[in-house]
XYZ file of C-alpha atoms in Angstrom:
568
model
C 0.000 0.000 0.000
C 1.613 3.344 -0.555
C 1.990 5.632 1.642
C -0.261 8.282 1.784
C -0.654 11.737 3.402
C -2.457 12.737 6.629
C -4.115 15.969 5.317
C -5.829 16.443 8.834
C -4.908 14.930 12.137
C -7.345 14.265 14.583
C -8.412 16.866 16.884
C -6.412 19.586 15.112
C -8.154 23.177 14.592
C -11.255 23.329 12.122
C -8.469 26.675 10.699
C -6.688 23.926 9.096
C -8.202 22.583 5.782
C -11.237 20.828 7.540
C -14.225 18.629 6.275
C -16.866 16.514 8.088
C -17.562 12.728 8.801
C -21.040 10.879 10.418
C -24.713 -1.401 16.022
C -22.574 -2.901 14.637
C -20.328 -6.226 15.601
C -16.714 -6.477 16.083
C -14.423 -9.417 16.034
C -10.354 -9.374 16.859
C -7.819 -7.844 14.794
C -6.275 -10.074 12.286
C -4.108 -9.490 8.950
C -5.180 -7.754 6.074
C -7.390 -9.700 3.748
C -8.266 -8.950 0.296
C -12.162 -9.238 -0.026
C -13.055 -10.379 -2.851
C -15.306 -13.425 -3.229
C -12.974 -16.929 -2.406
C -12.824 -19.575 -5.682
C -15.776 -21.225 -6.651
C -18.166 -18.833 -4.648
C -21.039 -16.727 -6.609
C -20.946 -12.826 -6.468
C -23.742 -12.201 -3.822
C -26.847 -10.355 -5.537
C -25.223 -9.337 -8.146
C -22.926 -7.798 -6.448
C -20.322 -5.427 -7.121
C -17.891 -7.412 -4.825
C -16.786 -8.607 -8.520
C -16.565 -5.317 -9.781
C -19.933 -3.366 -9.532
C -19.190 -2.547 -13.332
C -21.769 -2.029 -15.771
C -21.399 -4.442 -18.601
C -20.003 -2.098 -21.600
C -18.520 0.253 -18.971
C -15.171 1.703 -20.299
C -13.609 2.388 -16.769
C -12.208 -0.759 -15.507
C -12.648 -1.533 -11.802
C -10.634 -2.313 -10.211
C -8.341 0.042 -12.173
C -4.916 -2.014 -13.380
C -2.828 1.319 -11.818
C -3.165 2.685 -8.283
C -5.771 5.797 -8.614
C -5.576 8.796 -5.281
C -8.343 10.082 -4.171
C -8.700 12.829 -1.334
C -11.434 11.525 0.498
C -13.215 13.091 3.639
C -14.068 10.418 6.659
C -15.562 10.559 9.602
C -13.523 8.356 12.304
C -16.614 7.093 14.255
C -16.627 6.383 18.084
C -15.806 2.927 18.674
C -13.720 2.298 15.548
C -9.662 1.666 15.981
C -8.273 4.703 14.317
C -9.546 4.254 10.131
C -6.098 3.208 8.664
C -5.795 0.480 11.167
C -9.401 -0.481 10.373
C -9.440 -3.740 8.016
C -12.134 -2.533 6.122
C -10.470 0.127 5.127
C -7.323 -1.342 4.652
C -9.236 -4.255 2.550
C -11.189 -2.049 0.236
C -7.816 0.553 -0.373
C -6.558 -3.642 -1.910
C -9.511 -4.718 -3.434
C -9.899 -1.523 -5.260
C -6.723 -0.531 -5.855
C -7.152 3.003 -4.155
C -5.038 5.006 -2.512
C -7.149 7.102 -0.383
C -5.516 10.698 0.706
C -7.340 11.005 4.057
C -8.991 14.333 5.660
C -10.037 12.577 9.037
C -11.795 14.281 11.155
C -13.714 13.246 14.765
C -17.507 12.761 14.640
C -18.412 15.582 16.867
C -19.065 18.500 15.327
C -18.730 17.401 11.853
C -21.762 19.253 10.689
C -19.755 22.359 11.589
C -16.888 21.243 9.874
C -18.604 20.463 6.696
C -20.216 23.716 6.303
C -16.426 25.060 6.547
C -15.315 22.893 4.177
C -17.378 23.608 1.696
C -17.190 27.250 1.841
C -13.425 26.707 1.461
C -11.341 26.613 -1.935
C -9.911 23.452 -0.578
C -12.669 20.718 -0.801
C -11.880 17.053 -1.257
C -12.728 14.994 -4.388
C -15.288 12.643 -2.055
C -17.018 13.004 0.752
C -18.530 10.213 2.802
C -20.796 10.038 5.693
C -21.595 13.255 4.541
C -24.914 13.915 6.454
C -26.284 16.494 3.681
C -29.729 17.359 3.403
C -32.276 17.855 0.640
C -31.103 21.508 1.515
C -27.393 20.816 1.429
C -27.947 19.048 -2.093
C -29.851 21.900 -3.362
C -27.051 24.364 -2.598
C -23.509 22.502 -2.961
C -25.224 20.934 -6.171
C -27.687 23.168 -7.908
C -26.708 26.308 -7.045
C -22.958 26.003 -6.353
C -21.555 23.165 -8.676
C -19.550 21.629 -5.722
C -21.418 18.834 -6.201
C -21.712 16.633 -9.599
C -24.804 14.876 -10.702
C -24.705 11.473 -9.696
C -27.441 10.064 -12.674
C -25.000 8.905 -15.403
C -22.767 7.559 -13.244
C -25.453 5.457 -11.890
C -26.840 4.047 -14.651
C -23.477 3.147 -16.393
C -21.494 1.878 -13.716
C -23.985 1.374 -10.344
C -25.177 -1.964 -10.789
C -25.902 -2.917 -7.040
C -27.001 0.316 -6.930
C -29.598 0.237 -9.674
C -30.461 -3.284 -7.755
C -31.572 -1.400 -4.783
C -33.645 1.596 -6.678
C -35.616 -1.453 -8.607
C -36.640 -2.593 -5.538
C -37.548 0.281 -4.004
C -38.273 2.866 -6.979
C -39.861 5.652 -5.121
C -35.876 6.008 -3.786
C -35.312 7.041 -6.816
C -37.467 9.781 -7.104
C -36.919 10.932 -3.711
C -33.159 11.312 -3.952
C -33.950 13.827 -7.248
C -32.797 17.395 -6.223
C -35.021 20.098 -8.218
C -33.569 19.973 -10.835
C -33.598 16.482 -11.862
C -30.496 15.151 -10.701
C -28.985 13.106 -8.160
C -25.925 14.584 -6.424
C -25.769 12.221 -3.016
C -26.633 8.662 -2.428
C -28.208 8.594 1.720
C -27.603 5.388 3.612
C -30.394 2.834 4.706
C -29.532 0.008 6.845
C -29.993 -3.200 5.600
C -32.711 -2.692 3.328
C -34.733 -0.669 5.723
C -37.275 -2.643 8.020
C -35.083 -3.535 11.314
C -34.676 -2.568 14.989
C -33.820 0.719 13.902
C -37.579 1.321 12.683
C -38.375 2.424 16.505
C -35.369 4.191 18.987
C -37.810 4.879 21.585
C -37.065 1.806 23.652
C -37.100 1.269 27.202
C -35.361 -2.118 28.829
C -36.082 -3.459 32.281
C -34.220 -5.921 34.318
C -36.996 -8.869 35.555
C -34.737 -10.396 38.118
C -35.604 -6.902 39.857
C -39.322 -7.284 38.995
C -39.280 -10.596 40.911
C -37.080 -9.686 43.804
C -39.939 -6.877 44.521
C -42.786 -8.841 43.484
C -43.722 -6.553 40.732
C -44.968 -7.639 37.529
C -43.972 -5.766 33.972
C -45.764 -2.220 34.273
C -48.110 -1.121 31.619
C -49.164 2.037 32.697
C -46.843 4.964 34.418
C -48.809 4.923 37.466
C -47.553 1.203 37.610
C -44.183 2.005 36.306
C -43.449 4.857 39.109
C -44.521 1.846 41.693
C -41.746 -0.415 39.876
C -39.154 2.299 40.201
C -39.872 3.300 43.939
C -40.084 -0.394 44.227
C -36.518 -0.954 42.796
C -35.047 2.018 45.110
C -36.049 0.967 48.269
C -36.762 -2.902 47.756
C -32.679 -3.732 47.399
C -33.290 -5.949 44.397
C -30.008 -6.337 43.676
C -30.012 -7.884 47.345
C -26.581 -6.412 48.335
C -28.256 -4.777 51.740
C -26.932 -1.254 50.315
C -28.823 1.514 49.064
C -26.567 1.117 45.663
C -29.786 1.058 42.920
C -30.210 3.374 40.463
C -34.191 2.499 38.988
C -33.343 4.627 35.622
C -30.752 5.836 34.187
C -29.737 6.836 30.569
C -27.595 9.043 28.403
C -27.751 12.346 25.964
C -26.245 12.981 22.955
C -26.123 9.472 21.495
C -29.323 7.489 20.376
C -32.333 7.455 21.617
C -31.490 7.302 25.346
C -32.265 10.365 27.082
C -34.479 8.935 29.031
C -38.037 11.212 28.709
C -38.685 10.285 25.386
C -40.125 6.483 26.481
C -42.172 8.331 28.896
C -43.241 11.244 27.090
C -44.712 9.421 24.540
C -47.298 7.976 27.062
C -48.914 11.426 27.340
C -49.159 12.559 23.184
C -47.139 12.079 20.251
C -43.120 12.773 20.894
C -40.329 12.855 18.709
C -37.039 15.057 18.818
C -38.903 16.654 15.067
C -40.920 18.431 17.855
C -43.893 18.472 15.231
C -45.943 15.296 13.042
C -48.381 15.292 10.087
C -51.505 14.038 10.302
C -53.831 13.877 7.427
C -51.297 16.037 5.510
C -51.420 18.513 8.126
C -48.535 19.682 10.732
C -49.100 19.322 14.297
C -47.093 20.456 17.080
C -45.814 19.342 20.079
C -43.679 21.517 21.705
C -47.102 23.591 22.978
C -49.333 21.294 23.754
C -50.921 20.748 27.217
C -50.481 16.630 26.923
C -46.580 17.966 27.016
C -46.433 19.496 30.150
C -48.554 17.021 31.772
C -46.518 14.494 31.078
C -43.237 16.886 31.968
C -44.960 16.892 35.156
C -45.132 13.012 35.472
C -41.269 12.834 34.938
C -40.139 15.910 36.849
C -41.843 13.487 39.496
C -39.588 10.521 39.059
C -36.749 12.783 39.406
C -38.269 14.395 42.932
C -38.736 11.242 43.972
C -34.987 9.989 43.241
C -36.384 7.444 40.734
C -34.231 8.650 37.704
C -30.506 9.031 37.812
C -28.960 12.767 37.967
C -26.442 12.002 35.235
C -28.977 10.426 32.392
C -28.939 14.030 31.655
C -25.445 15.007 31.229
C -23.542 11.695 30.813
C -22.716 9.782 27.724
C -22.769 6.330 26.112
C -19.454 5.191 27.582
C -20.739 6.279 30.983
C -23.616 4.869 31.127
C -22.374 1.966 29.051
C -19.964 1.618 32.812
C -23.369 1.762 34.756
C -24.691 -1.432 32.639
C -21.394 -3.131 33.092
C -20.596 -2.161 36.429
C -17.959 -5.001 37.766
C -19.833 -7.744 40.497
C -23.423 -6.055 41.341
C -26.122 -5.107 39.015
C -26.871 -1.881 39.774
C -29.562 -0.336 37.123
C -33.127 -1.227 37.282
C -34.115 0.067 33.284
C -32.524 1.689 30.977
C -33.659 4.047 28.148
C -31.580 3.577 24.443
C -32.115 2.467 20.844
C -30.804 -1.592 21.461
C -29.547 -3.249 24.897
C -26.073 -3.664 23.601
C -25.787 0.563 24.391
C -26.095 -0.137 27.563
C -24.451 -3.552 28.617
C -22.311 -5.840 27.321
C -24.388 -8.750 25.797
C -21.379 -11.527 25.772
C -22.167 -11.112 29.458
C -25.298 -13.808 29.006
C -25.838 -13.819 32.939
C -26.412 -9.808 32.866
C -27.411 -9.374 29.286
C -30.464 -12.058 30.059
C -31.928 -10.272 32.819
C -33.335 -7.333 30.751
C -36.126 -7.035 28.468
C -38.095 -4.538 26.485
C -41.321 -2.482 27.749
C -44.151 -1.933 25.929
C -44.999 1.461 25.352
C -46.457 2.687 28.482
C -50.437 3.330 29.101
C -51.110 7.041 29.943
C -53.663 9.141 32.527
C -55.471 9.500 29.545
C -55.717 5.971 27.961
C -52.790 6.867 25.162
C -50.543 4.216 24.179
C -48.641 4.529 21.348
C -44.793 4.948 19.985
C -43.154 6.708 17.483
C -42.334 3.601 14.820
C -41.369 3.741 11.500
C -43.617 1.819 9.218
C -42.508 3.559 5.522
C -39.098 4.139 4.590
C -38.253 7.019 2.769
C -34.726 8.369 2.070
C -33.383 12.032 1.872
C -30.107 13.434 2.024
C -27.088 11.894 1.185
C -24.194 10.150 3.168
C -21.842 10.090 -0.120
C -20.983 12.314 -2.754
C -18.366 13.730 -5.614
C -17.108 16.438 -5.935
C -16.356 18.623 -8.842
C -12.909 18.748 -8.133
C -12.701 15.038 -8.353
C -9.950 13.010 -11.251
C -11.426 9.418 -11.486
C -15.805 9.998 -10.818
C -15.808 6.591 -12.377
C -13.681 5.056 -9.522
C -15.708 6.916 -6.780
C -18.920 6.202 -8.025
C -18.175 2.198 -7.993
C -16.771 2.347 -4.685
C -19.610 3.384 -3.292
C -21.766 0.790 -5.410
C -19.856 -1.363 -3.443
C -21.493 -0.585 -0.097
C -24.905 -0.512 -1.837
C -24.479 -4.836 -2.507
C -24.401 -7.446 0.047
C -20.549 -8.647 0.130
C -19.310 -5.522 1.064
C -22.215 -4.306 3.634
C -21.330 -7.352 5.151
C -17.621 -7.129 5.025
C -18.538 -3.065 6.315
C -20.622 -4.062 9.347
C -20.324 -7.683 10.302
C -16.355 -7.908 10.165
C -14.157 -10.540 9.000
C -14.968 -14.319 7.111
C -13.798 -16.549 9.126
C -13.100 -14.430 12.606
C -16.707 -12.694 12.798
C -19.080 -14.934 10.358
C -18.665 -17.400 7.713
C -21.012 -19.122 5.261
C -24.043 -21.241 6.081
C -24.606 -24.690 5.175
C -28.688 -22.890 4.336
C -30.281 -25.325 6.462
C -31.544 -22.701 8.749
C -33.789 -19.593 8.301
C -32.357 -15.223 9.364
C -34.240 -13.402 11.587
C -37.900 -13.733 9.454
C -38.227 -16.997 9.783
C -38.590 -17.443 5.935
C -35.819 -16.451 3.928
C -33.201 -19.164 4.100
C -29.906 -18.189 5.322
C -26.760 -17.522 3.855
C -24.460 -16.356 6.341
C -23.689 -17.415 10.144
C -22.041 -14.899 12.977
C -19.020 -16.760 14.609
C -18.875 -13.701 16.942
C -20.797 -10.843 17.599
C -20.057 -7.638 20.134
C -22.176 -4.849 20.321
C -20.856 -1.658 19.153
C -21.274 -0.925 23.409
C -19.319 -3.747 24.406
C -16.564 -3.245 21.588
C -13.188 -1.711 22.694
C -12.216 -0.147 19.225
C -13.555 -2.050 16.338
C -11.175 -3.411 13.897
C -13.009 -5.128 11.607
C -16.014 -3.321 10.942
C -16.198 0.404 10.232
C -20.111 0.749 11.737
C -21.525 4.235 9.469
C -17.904 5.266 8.279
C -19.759 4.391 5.186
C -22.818 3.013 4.949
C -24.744 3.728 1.781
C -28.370 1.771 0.604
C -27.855 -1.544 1.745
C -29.532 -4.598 0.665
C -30.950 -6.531 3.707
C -28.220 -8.601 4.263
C -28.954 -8.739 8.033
C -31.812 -11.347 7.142
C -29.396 -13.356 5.628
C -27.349 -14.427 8.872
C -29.032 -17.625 10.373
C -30.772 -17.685 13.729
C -29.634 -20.845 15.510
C -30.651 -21.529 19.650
C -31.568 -19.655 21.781
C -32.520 -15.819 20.906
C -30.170 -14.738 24.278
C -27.048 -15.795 22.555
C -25.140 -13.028 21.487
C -24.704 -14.113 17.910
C -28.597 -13.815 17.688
C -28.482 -10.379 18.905
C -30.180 -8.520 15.452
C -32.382 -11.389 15.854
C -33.267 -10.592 19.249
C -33.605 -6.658 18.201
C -35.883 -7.251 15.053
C -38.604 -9.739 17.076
C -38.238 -7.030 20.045
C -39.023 -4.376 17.867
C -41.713 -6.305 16.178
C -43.712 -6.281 19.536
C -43.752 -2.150 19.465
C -45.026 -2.631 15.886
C -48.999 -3.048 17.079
C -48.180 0.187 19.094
C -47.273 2.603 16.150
C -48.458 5.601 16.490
C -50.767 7.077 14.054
C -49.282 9.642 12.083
C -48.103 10.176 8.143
C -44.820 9.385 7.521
C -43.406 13.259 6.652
C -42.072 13.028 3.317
C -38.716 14.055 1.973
C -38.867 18.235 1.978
C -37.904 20.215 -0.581
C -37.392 23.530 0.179
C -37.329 26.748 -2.914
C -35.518 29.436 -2.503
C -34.113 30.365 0.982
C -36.661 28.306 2.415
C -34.256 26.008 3.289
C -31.872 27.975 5.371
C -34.956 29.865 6.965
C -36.195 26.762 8.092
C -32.531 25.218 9.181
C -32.100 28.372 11.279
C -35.527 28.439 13.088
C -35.537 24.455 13.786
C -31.976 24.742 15.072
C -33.276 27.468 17.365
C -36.407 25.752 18.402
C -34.765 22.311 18.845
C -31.425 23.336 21.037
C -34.077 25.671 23.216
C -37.008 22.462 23.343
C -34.006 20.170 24.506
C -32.471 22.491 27.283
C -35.910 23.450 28.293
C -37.341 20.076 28.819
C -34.234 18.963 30.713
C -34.622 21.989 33.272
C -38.706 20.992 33.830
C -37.988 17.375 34.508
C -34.568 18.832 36.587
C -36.447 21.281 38.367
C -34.300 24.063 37.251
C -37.472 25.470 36.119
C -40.806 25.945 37.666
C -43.362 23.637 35.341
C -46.333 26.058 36.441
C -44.753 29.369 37.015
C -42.349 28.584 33.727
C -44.900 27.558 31.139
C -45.711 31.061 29.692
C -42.389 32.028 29.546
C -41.536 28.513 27.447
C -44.215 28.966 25.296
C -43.092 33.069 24.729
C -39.678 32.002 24.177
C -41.079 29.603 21.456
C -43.152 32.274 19.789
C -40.127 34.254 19.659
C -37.855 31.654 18.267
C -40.836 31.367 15.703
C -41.569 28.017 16.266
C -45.523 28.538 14.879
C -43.732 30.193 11.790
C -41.451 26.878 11.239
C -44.483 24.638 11.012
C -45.974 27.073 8.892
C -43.238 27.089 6.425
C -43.361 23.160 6.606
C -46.840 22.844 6.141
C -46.189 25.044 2.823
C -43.477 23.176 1.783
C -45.392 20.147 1.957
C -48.587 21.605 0.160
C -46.416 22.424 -2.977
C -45.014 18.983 -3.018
């Protein structure tokens, strides 16, 4: 491999030539292998881990000579540093790239982007990109930066092309307004998974039955479980050591009021819904502050833990794994593995998922995704860029199974290998083609070396469905199993609202509405913290919230969206 040039060090000053960046498993660290399919073994799904080349293509991919390209990446949280990373070490081999790194942390990439872009000194690709329609419309439309995507696709995308067949409103959907296609967005595994509802809460059962609680249904019977858990000792250690809820901010889904706020009205971090084609808030409504109210109470009442609030996945990944006693009732994230580490079957056993939670007023429901719709893009060229061809086929790579699976699920042979198809995945009807060896949640993981989690992750076919379930759900290599039937349970409890389709803004629509929703969200987040925390007064408070939305023109932001929606 030769040598290349570290145009940005990690954690060095955005002044420098800056860009951006963005569950997975994890097996050990073993040589570099070259990932194409072994002798005698079919190209999955017409994949492009042959070449992703369009027959009658004249760029030849693998290219016979070593082709640079200054790439932008994102080096993700729980990933060993990228050029140590196997993936990336196997796919610089397979394809004969030499990538010319910009590498930049995860926090604060959006920042960074913006930076970049405005800057003379761009790279040629740019992955885990995390543009929207509005970034699309303005790096591609308006400024160039960008390069339409469309002829590319059809000539050399073939896994690519795959994925739009099956799903051809994609296609339409990733069409900036002019007509062309300037980002491909990511989609895990084909779409439908555990990922299709964040809100979860777990709860350990060994706790239930040490207080002779059964699993609450309603909050009145879930603040009984947690003042149950803090004075009952159910982790039977005679000291006052039990924390009944705890969570984390700035990671997925685990702040720890949006379970519970969802028993009271709608809820989503959006902080507005459509219903019947019309926008709805949230952020004003009475159901809100009642149920505000209800958690502000838990906290009184020492029920949730002070730091859900403030600390972050590794910390409260250390409260699921803390060494000898259990000491965490429930827990509030997107999958179990956030929180504990599942190879730990005695711990990892002991918790399962709550049903969405019964309110004072008889609502029951959870935000749930039941139509998948793409926007944005996680991937794009630039205009700058020497070899489009070469770029373009890279990322058709992580659009077919072989390398989504080489991306996210690690090694052959260290993390999965081939199945003999006597079993079914995690459906129970398509016949399996794939088997996990080993399996860590991303939680659990000390640095992942052989998968690269959303480093990039483009639209994926669902290869998850294609690793056999074998024994007993518990065991770790079952986890997405585990996930996918847990998450089928919430299905019956999906709320009832419209799926909000991709916007399009016109004109300076988009900023207006990136401003005020940046505004309205960072205020909505602080202030809902300080009701539950008590830093401010629920009923002497309220006006002043809702005055403080008015002036951050929340009403105005729904207005513009229900416009934007009308003309779409």
């Amino acid at each position: 491999m030769m040598k290349r040039k570290r145009r940005l060090a990690l954690g060095l000053a955005v002044s420098v030539a800056i860009a951006m960046c963005g569950c997975g498993s994890g097996g050990s660290e073993g040589s570099v292998q070259e990932s194409r399919p072994q002798e005698g073994t079919e190209a999955q799904d017409g994949d492009a881990g042959s070449s992703g080349q369009a027959a009658g293509a004249e760029s030849v991919f693998p290219p016979e000579e070593t082709v640079t390209i200054r790439a932008m990446m994102c080096q993700i949280p729980g990933v060993v540093e990228l050029e140590q990373n196997t993936v990336f070490q196997d796919l610089e081999a397979y394809a004969n790239v030499d990538f010319e790194l910009t590498l930049v942390p995860e926090e604060g990439y959006k920042d960074k982007l913006n930076l970049m872009m405005a800057s003379d000194d761009y790279p040629e690709v740019v992955t885990h990109a995390d543009f929207s329609n509005q970034d699309l419309e303005k790096y591609g439309v308006e400024e160039k930066i960008l390069i339409p995507l469309n002829d590319l696709i059809d000539q050399y995308a073939v896994n690519l092309r795959e994925r739009l067949a099956e799903h051809p409103e994609w296609e339409e959907q990733m069409k900036s307004s002019d007509g062309n296609i300037y980002g491909i967005p990511s989609v895990d595994s084909g779409g439908e998974g555990h990922g299709d509802c964040g809100y979860k809460m777990w709860i350990n059962t060994e706790w239930l039955k040490a207080v002779g609680k059964e699993m609450p249904t309603t909050t009145d019977e879930f603040r009984d479980v947690l003042m149950a858990f803090k004075n009952g000792d159910p982790n039977g250690n005679g000291m006052a050591d039990e924390i009944p809820l705890t969570g984390a901010t700035g990671t997925w889904a685990a702040d720890p009021y949006l379970f519970l706020l969802n028993a009271f009205g709608y809820f989503n971090e959006s902080n507005y819904y459509v219903k019947d084609g019309k926008v709805q808030s949230i952020l004003d409504q009475d159901y809100l502050k009642t149920g505000l109210e209800y958690v502000h109470g838990l906290y009184v009442d020492g029920l949730i833990d002070p730091a859900a609030f403030t600390q972050s996945l590794e910390q409260m990944t250390a409260v699921g794994n803390n060494e000898g006693t259990v000491i965490a009732g429930t827990a509030s994230c997107g999958h179990i593995g956030m929180f504990l580490d599942i190879n730990n079957p005695e711990r990892y056993g002991q918790y399962e998922i709550m049903m969405p939670l019964e309110g004072p007023t008889g609502y029951q429901a959870i935000p749930y995704t039941l139509q998948h719709n793409v926007s944005g893009a996680a991937f794009a060229i630039t205009d700058v860029c020497e070899h489009p061809e070469i770029a373009i086929q890279i990322a058709d790579l992580f659009c077919g199974e072989e390398w989504s699976v080489r991306g996210q699920a690690g090694k052959q042979g260290e993390d999965w290998d081939y199945a003999d198809g006597s079993r079914t995945g995690m459906d129970g009807v398509t016949a399996a083609k794939y088997k996990w060896l080993a399996y860590k949640a991303q939680a659990a993981a000390d640095q992942s070396v052989n998968n690269w989690d959303w480093t990039l992750r483009l639209i994926e076919p669902n290869w998850k469905n294609l690793f056999e379930v074998d024994g007993d759900i518990m065991d770790p290599t079952n986890y997405e199993a585990r996930l996918y039937a847990d998450t089928m349970k919430l299905k019956p409890y999906a709320a009832d609202v419209d799926v909000v389709p991709p916007l399009a803004f016109t004109g300076d629509d988009g900023d207006t509405y990136a401003r005020m929703s940046t505004a309205v969200s960072d205020y909505a987040k602080n202030a809902i913290v300080e009701f539950i925390t008590g830093t401010r007064d629920i009923d002497a408070d309220w006006d002043g919230y809702l005055a403080d939305l008015e002036r951050l023109q929340y009403r105005d932001m729904l207005d513009l969206l229900q416009k934007t929606i009308d003309a779409q």
